[in-house]
Amino acid sequence: MKLAIERGFYFPSCEIYGDAPAGFWEYGPMGVSLKNKFVALWRRELVKRDGMLEIDGSQIMSKSVFLASGHIRNFSDPIIKCTKCGSTFRVDKFISDQTGKNIPELLPDNEIDSIIEENKLKCSRCNGILGKSSRFNMMFRVDIGPSFEEAYLRPETCQSIFVDFQRIFKTMRGRLPLGIAQIGKSFRNEIAPRQSLLRLREFYQAEVEIFCNPSKLDSLPFFDELSNTTLRISTDGLSVEEVTTNEGLKGGLLPNKLVAYYLSILADFYSKTGIDMKRTRFRKLGENERAFYASIAFDFEVETSVGWLELVACNYRSDYDLRGHSTVSKQNLEVIDPSDQSKILPHVFELSMGIDRSIYAILEHSFYEDSEHDDRVVLRLKPYLAPVLVGILPLVNRNGLSEKSQIIHSELKREFDTYYDDSGSIGRRYRRLEQIGVPFAITVDKITLQDDSVTVRQRDTMQQERIKVSGLKEYLRRSLQSS
Amino acid sequence: MKLAIERGFYFPSCEIYGDAPAGFWEYGPMGVSLKNKFVALWRRELVKRDGMLEIDGSQIMSKSVFLASGHIRNFSDPIIKCTKCGSTFRVDKFISDQTGKNIPELLPDNEIDSIIEENKLKCSRCNGILGKSSRFNMMFRVDIGPSFEEAYLRPETCQSIFVDFQRIFKTMRGRLPLGIAQIGKSFRNEIAPRQSLLRLREFYQAEVEIFCNPSKLDSLPFFDELSNTTLRISTDGLSVEEVTTNEGLKGGLLPNKLVAYYLSILADFYSKTGIDMKRTRFRKLGENERAFYASIAFDFEVETSVGWLELVACNYRSDYDLRGHSTVSKQNLEVIDPSDQSKILPHVFELSMGIDRSIYAILEHSFYEDSEHDDRVVLRLKPYLAPVLVGILPLVNRNGLSEKSQIIHSELKREFDTYYDDSGSIGRRYRRLEQIGVPFAITVDKITLQDDSVTVRQRDTMQQERIKVSGLKEYLRRSLQSS
């Protein structure tokens, strides 16, 4: 955390101001680069690999959209307000803070009021009497134009995918299953945002909605490609079974080939991010835990210093969304399945990924204190995810070494993410590069001026080799290709 | 426009709903790909080339930020409301619609009221009497948390750059001049949004703020690299002088090396987008046209079917922003200029680019009706900007040609943007690819099965050559490198 803030990965928004609202963070230069590379990997290993289509929709959407989606009715948290000082609390958190007891998020309001009464709970700020509990909708409302049309900032990116589905399917001459993907910001007016990137009011999602014919969940053209993927599945939130996709299907851990295939492509993607897959699991959710629209649900979770962290919600949403939008808009959103010419309202399986949390998990799993080498701190990021691929360091700032280093830097900087550093001892400069996860450090020394070679030092092994300047680009390109 | 909508470049948001608010558009699969490639080019040719730092800040920012920036006071349009039916109009547009006369945007309210009275203007909807004119602030307000803290969706991305400047400068050990860049959404509650991508309420900006020492605007390390760039400058909005950067400086068209250098890097970037530079100009703005914070201002404009379109506002904002944030936050935002150890509040020169408008201009300048070849419609996009780089087409759907085509497709699809198409005559399929700007079409025919070669057809020349399947990747990679 401290490293991430000090080294420009991320930091709180509006921090120079006293009225900076909680739950808003910004990516600094290192964070932007890491995030962009994470997104590029997601595009290559999920979107393009599966032949999905990607869209980019508006963040502000009309009221009707959220009437149809159920968010205006259902997307709320219980709150309680002090009648004396006006302080407002999220009820479940308040009760657990005051009594040590956990209560379910979906408890009806009258049961909440009974708990408050039984435990004689008072306002924790002024000891005043608490009012009745009520619901606080977590969408941000915005008013459009001088006539104040009611609209909302989307609480999830997927609604534009549902609303646009039919147009995309037709203009792009889609087949089923068809994945439609989107990356963008979503907004939730959390009552108690957590610190750092874990519970934000404004956050990045990468969502994929797979539209499918519900009668064909077991006929999938590319299934075999991923049938031997390793999946770690937990049905009770405690133990984990490690199986191949095929075994999981046969043993009944996975409901059908479609779900099995997309969980596998997701696992395969994360195995390339540097997250330690032994510390991950697909947790199958019970009936009480699933979102209101989901009939099958797995959470992809990663073990971190703050416990198990949900990175991706995988929900079988059936035709809940298309049916809802169809009803409210009075449009028939059915399409023709080209494989058998039947007219159907597709079902949807979704992979809803939190990007900020994924970045957090990657940073934590990459963090390494090297006790064998002066406790140096190393971020062991994959070369294709590292914010900076290569540092360029003149050994000393004289004898023409800076000038030569600048020339090498100029040649590399448009194709690769580079960092030029000429201040401080060479050892200190290596440490600085290791802390932001730079895989390679090029050192320019006296020999460089003689034979046009430099030393390239590897971050993890600390080994150095001499390489001709003319071969640097090829060397760096190759490092980006290996996964 | 029609082509863009039909082929999945962009389309209106929430279009299945009657309450879809105007001024919101979405990018379809082709648009997302084109936009991502435009952004990648911007990163390579502006951000990395100049060694800028990129951040990604929150879209919702606190009230203080916009008190300091002046937006709460100044960022408004004059409106007028009918006392009978409640219809609201943007005054300048209303008066010009009703009288044919253009009035300046910044006219005081009482002068507006006089014009309404003199011309005896009535409500254009119900003929009712109009009220007094007033100001409508164009920021979207959002309320945060259960205590409804006042905050706003940012009307320009640059405010996070100013607020975060000092932290970025220190953590990244910055030098002056230092460019800080950001890409993201901005929001303006326009009273009368225009159709398509030209005046949106939610839109993408790519902004660069160059922080500099005001006493050193003429000492710039990389100036010579761009001193021979061609610039087209208009001081009166009618005639254009075509000069090199050096000539512009000497002749007094450009005020200093810093401004000259960054206008040149911008022109050089746009010359790579496929926009016809002969139909562009830097228009120097007069005192009455400049934004309230700008002392020197050039608009980069492009000629389109809807007239001259502003793509980039280039403003010398002096220390207006840092001074404002310093005053309101009571923080000293000065930094040490490492070149002479002086403590200064940097000045700022900005390049504020509209991404959606740039995409629109690129599409329009790439659109070509080929009268020599059946009036085929071709989008002549650069290979590195084309949403799809290569189409893969089996000549017929039998004799194993589909299977072979699928194999080729699988090999190419993760590295390149590909499109597989096997329906319709080969001529019709070529036309479809040309309309979305696909530079290359690979056709798989009988000979392919014999010697593993395919034909590659070039979009613009329509010429075909036979290439070995094993050489396709290298062929396509090379096409992406040439600019």
mmCIF file of N, CA and C in Angstrom, chain B residues 269-342:
data_model
loop_
_atom_site.group_PDB
_atom_site.id
_atom_site.type_symbol
_atom_site.label_atom_id
_atom_site.label_comp_id
_atom_site.label_asym_id
_atom_site.label_seq_id
_atom_site.Cartn_x
_atom_site.Cartn_y
_atom_site.Cartn_z
ATOM 1 N N PHE B 269 1.483 14.609 -34.973
ATOM 2 C CA PHE B 269 0.593 13.511 -34.584
ATOM 3 C C PHE B 269 -0.598 13.409 -35.535
ATOM 4 N N TYR B 270 -1.272 14.532 -35.776
ATOM 5 C CA TYR B 270 -2.469 14.464 -36.631
ATOM 6 C C TYR B 270 -2.137 14.080 -38.065
ATOM 7 N N SER B 271 -0.926 14.417 -38.514
ATOM 8 C CA SER B 271 -0.572 14.054 -39.888
ATOM 9 C C SER B 271 -0.505 12.531 -40.039
ATOM 10 N N LYS B 272 -0.418 11.807 -38.920
ATOM 11 C CA LYS B 272 -0.369 10.341 -38.963
ATOM 12 C C LYS B 272 -1.731 9.688 -38.800
ATOM 13 N N THR B 273 -2.777 10.484 -38.598
ATOM 14 C CA THR B 273 -4.109 9.910 -38.379
ATOM 15 C C THR B 273 -4.872 9.707 -39.673
ATOM 16 N N GLY B 274 -4.328 10.239 -40.784
ATOM 17 C CA GLY B 274 -5.063 10.129 -42.040
ATOM 18 C C GLY B 274 -5.920 11.349 -42.320
ATOM 19 N N ILE B 275 -5.960 12.286 -41.391
ATOM 20 C CA ILE B 275 -6.654 13.550 -41.663
ATOM 21 C C ILE B 275 -5.833 14.319 -42.702
ATOM 22 N N ASP B 276 -6.537 14.904 -43.676
ATOM 23 C CA ASP B 276 -5.875 15.662 -44.736
ATOM 24 C C ASP B 276 -5.404 16.997 -44.159
ATOM 25 N N MET B 277 -4.090 17.131 -43.958
ATOM 26 C CA MET B 277 -3.569 18.311 -43.270
ATOM 27 C C MET B 277 -3.800 19.602 -44.052
ATOM 28 N N LYS B 278 -4.032 19.475 -45.361
ATOM 29 C CA LYS B 278 -4.331 20.674 -46.159
ATOM 30 C C LYS B 278 -5.689 21.265 -45.773
ATOM 31 N N ARG B 279 -6.498 20.467 -45.111
ATOM 32 C CA ARG B 279 -7.806 20.955 -44.676
ATOM 33 C C ARG B 279 -7.834 21.174 -43.161
ATOM 34 N N THR B 280 -6.690 21.575 -42.618
ATOM 35 C CA THR B 280 -6.623 21.902 -41.190
ATOM 36 C C THR B 280 -5.998 23.281 -41.013
ATOM 37 N N ARG B 281 -6.145 23.820 -39.836
ATOM 38 C CA ARG B 281 -5.489 25.102 -39.513
ATOM 39 C C ARG B 281 -5.397 25.266 -38.000
ATOM 40 N N PHE B 282 -4.379 25.994 -37.572
ATOM 41 C CA PHE B 282 -4.344 26.493 -36.202
ATOM 42 C C PHE B 282 -4.920 27.899 -36.249
ATOM 43 N N ARG B 283 -6.058 28.077 -35.656
ATOM 44 C CA ARG B 283 -6.673 29.399 -35.675
ATOM 45 C C ARG B 283 -6.340 30.119 -34.370
ATOM 46 N N LYS B 284 -5.678 31.265 -34.524
ATOM 47 C CA LYS B 284 -5.321 32.061 -33.349
ATOM 48 C C LYS B 284 -6.569 32.806 -32.887
ATOM 49 N N LEU B 285 -6.887 32.674 -31.608
ATOM 50 C CA LEU B 285 -8.124 33.277 -31.118
ATOM 51 C C LEU B 285 -7.893 34.705 -30.644
ATOM 52 N N GLY B 286 -8.859 35.561 -30.927
ATOM 53 C CA GLY B 286 -8.811 36.943 -30.446
ATOM 54 C C GLY B 286 -9.202 37.009 -28.976
ATOM 55 N N GLU B 287 -9.060 38.193 -28.420
ATOM 56 C CA GLU B 287 -9.292 38.355 -26.990
ATOM 57 C C GLU B 287 -10.713 37.970 -26.583
ATOM 58 N N ASN B 288 -11.688 38.252 -27.447
ATOM 59 C CA ASN B 288 -13.089 37.976 -27.088
ATOM 60 C C ASN B 288 -13.459 36.508 -27.172
ATOM 61 N N GLU B 289 -12.633 35.740 -27.884
ATOM 62 C CA GLU B 289 -12.986 34.330 -28.096
ATOM 63 C C GLU B 289 -12.348 33.411 -27.077
ATOM 64 N N ARG B 290 -11.277 33.874 -26.423
ATOM 65 C CA ARG B 290 -10.518 32.984 -25.559
ATOM 66 C C ARG B 290 -11.285 32.652 -24.288
ATOM 67 N N ALA B 291 -11.025 31.419 -23.767
ATOM 68 C CA ALA B 291 -11.627 31.038 -22.496
ATOM 69 C C ALA B 291 -11.125 31.980 -21.407
ATOM 70 N N PHE B 292 -11.857 32.014 -20.287
ATOM 71 C CA PHE B 292 -11.571 33.029 -19.270
ATOM 72 C C PHE B 292 -10.177 32.902 -18.661
ATOM 73 N N TYR B 293 -9.536 31.744 -18.809
ATOM 74 C CA TYR B 293 -8.246 31.526 -18.159
ATOM 75 C C TYR B 293 -7.070 31.633 -19.141
ATOM 76 N N ALA B 294 -7.333 31.897 -20.414
ATOM 77 C CA ALA B 294 -6.268 31.757 -21.422
ATOM 78 C C ALA B 294 -5.728 33.093 -21.889
ATOM 79 N N SER B 295 -4.392 33.237 -21.913
ATOM 80 C CA SER B 295 -3.806 34.469 -22.422
ATOM 81 C C SER B 295 -3.309 34.324 -23.867
ATOM 82 N N ILE B 296 -3.000 33.101 -24.289
ATOM 83 C CA ILE B 296 -2.677 32.822 -25.690
ATOM 84 C C ILE B 296 -3.517 31.602 -26.058
ATOM 85 N N ALA B 297 -4.150 31.596 -27.209
ATOM 86 C CA ALA B 297 -4.981 30.436 -27.533
ATOM 87 C C ALA B 297 -5.016 30.182 -29.030
ATOM 88 N N PHE B 298 -4.805 28.929 -29.404
ATOM 89 C CA PHE B 298 -4.966 28.468 -30.779
ATOM 90 C C PHE B 298 -5.965 27.302 -30.765
ATOM 91 N N ASP B 299 -6.883 27.304 -31.715
ATOM 92 C CA ASP B 299 -7.721 26.120 -31.912
ATOM 93 C C ASP B 299 -7.193 25.351 -33.117
ATOM 94 N N PHE B 300 -6.984 24.043 -32.955
ATOM 95 C CA PHE B 300 -6.669 23.212 -34.115
ATOM 96 C C PHE B 300 -7.991 22.783 -34.732
ATOM 97 N N GLU B 301 -8.207 23.204 -35.975
ATOM 98 C CA GLU B 301 -9.503 22.979 -36.612
ATOM 99 C C GLU B 301 -9.363 22.166 -37.898
ATOM 100 N N VAL B 302 -10.410 21.436 -38.210
ATOM 101 C CA VAL B 302 -10.431 20.596 -39.403
ATOM 102 C C VAL B 302 -11.685 20.918 -40.198
ATOM 103 N N GLU B 303 -11.507 20.982 -41.508
ATOM 104 C CA GLU B 303 -12.652 21.263 -42.378
ATOM 105 C C GLU B 303 -13.450 19.977 -42.603
ATOM 106 N N THR B 304 -14.743 20.036 -42.337
ATOM 107 C CA THR B 304 -15.606 18.869 -42.537
ATOM 108 C C THR B 304 -16.882 19.310 -43.235
ATOM 109 N N SER B 305 -17.781 18.378 -43.468
ATOM 110 C CA SER B 305 -19.040 18.707 -44.134
ATOM 111 C C SER B 305 -19.915 19.613 -43.276
ATOM 112 N N VAL B 306 -19.634 19.692 -41.977
ATOM 113 C CA VAL B 306 -20.396 20.623 -41.143
ATOM 114 C C VAL B 306 -19.600 21.888 -40.844
ATOM 115 N N GLY B 307 -18.601 22.162 -41.664
ATOM 116 C CA GLY B 307 -17.804 23.377 -41.478
ATOM 117 C C GLY B 307 -16.515 23.107 -40.728
ATOM 118 N N TRP B 308 -15.863 24.179 -40.289
ATOM 119 C CA TRP B 308 -14.631 24.028 -39.523
ATOM 120 C C TRP B 308 -14.972 23.498 -38.136
ATOM 121 N N LEU B 309 -14.265 22.431 -37.750
ATOM 122 C CA LEU B 309 -14.576 21.753 -36.495
ATOM 123 C C LEU B 309 -13.350 21.836 -35.592
ATOM 124 N N GLU B 310 -13.548 22.318 -34.372
ATOM 125 C CA GLU B 310 -12.435 22.408 -33.420
ATOM 126 C C GLU B 310 -12.135 21.032 -32.838
ATOM 127 N N LEU B 311 -10.905 20.537 -33.048
ATOM 128 C CA LEU B 311 -10.531 19.250 -32.457
ATOM 129 C C LEU B 311 -9.703 19.426 -31.186
ATOM 130 N N VAL B 312 -8.877 20.452 -31.161
ATOM 131 C CA VAL B 312 -7.997 20.640 -30.001
ATOM 132 C C VAL B 312 -7.956 22.122 -29.633
ATOM 133 N N ALA B 313 -8.167 22.408 -28.356
ATOM 134 C CA ALA B 313 -7.972 23.767 -27.858
ATOM 135 C C ALA B 313 -6.591 23.833 -27.228
ATOM 136 N N CYS B 314 -5.770 24.781 -27.701
ATOM 137 C CA CYS B 314 -4.412 24.929 -27.188
ATOM 138 C C CYS B 314 -4.354 26.259 -26.438
ATOM 139 N N ASN B 315 -4.304 26.177 -25.128
ATOM 140 C CA ASN B 315 -4.407 27.386 -24.306
ATOM 141 C C ASN B 315 -3.189 27.572 -23.420
ATOM 142 N N TYR B 316 -2.673 28.781 -23.399
ATOM 143 C CA TYR B 316 -1.667 29.118 -22.402
ATOM 144 C C TYR B 316 -2.426 29.602 -21.169
ATOM 145 N N ARG B 317 -2.524 28.745 -20.146
ATOM 146 C CA ARG B 317 -3.363 29.035 -18.976
ATOM 147 C C ARG B 317 -2.587 29.762 -17.888
ATOM 148 N N SER B 318 -1.326 30.099 -18.149
ATOM 149 C CA SER B 318 -0.434 30.736 -17.160
ATOM 150 C C SER B 318 -0.520 29.986 -15.828
ATOM 151 N N ASP B 319 -0.534 30.704 -14.689
ATOM 152 C CA ASP B 319 -0.625 29.991 -13.407
ATOM 153 C C ASP B 319 -2.045 30.074 -12.855
ATOM 154 N N TYR B 320 -3.005 30.375 -13.743
ATOM 155 C CA TYR B 320 -4.395 30.526 -13.304
ATOM 156 C C TYR B 320 -4.859 29.369 -12.424
ATOM 157 N N ASP B 321 -4.632 28.124 -12.873
ATOM 158 C CA ASP B 321 -5.192 26.966 -12.176
ATOM 159 C C ASP B 321 -4.455 26.644 -10.886
ATOM 160 N N LEU B 322 -3.123 26.571 -10.968
ATOM 161 C CA LEU B 322 -2.382 26.232 -9.751
ATOM 162 C C LEU B 322 -2.585 27.317 -8.689
ATOM 163 N N ARG B 323 -2.660 28.561 -9.122
ATOM 164 C CA ARG B 323 -2.886 29.646 -8.166
ATOM 165 C C ARG B 323 -4.267 29.509 -7.513
ATOM 166 N N GLY B 324 -5.265 29.218 -8.331
ATOM 167 C CA GLY B 324 -6.626 29.044 -7.802
ATOM 168 C C GLY B 324 -6.699 27.910 -6.788
ATOM 169 N N HIS B 325 -6.120 26.763 -7.142
ATOM 170 C CA HIS B 325 -6.170 25.617 -6.218
ATOM 171 C C HIS B 325 -5.345 25.894 -4.971
ATOM 172 N N SER B 326 -4.266 26.640 -5.136
ATOM 173 C CA SER B 326 -3.427 26.988 -4.005
ATOM 174 C C SER B 326 -4.209 27.864 -3.018
ATOM 175 N N THR B 327 -4.927 28.834 -3.563
ATOM 176 C CA THR B 327 -5.689 29.754 -2.714
ATOM 177 C C THR B 327 -6.810 29.028 -1.970
ATOM 178 N N VAL B 328 -7.609 28.253 -2.705
ATOM 179 C CA VAL B 328 -8.768 27.622 -2.073
ATOM 180 C C VAL B 328 -8.344 26.509 -1.107
ATOM 181 N N SER B 329 -7.300 25.746 -1.465
ATOM 182 C CA SER B 329 -6.897 24.634 -0.590
ATOM 183 C C SER B 329 -5.950 25.093 0.520
ATOM 184 N N LYS B 330 -5.477 26.334 0.416
ATOM 185 C CA LYS B 330 -4.489 26.872 1.361
ATOM 186 C C LYS B 330 -3.214 26.029 1.413
ATOM 187 N N GLN B 331 -2.875 25.393 0.291
ATOM 188 C CA GLN B 331 -1.629 24.635 0.201
ATOM 189 C C GLN B 331 -0.687 25.397 -0.732
ATOM 190 N N ASN B 332 0.560 25.389 -0.395
ATOM 191 C CA ASN B 332 1.551 25.978 -1.296
ATOM 192 C C ASN B 332 1.889 24.949 -2.377
ATOM 193 N N LEU B 333 1.527 25.247 -3.611
ATOM 194 C CA LEU B 333 1.727 24.271 -4.685
ATOM 195 C C LEU B 333 2.980 24.557 -5.514
ATOM 196 N N GLU B 334 3.870 25.397 -4.995
ATOM 197 C CA GLU B 334 5.123 25.661 -5.701
ATOM 198 C C GLU B 334 6.018 24.418 -5.703
ATOM 199 N N VAL B 335 6.892 24.351 -6.705
ATOM 200 C CA VAL B 335 7.885 23.265 -6.749
ATOM 201 C C VAL B 335 9.255 23.876 -7.058
ATOM 202 N N ILE B 336 10.274 23.053 -6.848
ATOM 203 C CA ILE B 336 11.635 23.496 -7.167
ATOM 204 C C ILE B 336 11.948 23.112 -8.617
ATOM 205 N N ASP B 337 12.341 24.090 -9.438
ATOM 206 C CA ASP B 337 12.809 23.783 -10.786
ATOM 207 C C ASP B 337 14.228 23.223 -10.668
ATOM 208 N N PRO B 338 14.416 21.911 -10.988
ATOM 209 C CA PRO B 338 15.735 21.314 -10.756
ATOM 210 C C PRO B 338 16.842 21.962 -11.582
ATOM 211 N N SER B 339 16.491 22.673 -12.659
ATOM 212 C CA SER B 339 17.540 23.204 -13.538
ATOM 213 C C SER B 339 18.282 24.373 -12.886
ATOM 214 N N ASP B 340 17.597 25.127 -11.995
ATOM 215 C CA ASP B 340 18.302 26.241 -11.342
ATOM 216 C C ASP B 340 17.935 26.375 -9.864
ATOM 217 N N GLN B 341 17.243 25.359 -9.336
ATOM 218 C CA GLN B 341 16.881 25.335 -7.913
ATOM 219 C C GLN B 341 15.969 26.474 -7.486
ATOM 220 N N SER B 342 15.341 27.161 -8.457
ATOM 221 C CA SER B 342 14.423 28.232 -8.051
ATOM 222 C C SER B 342 13.067 27.631 -7.666
#
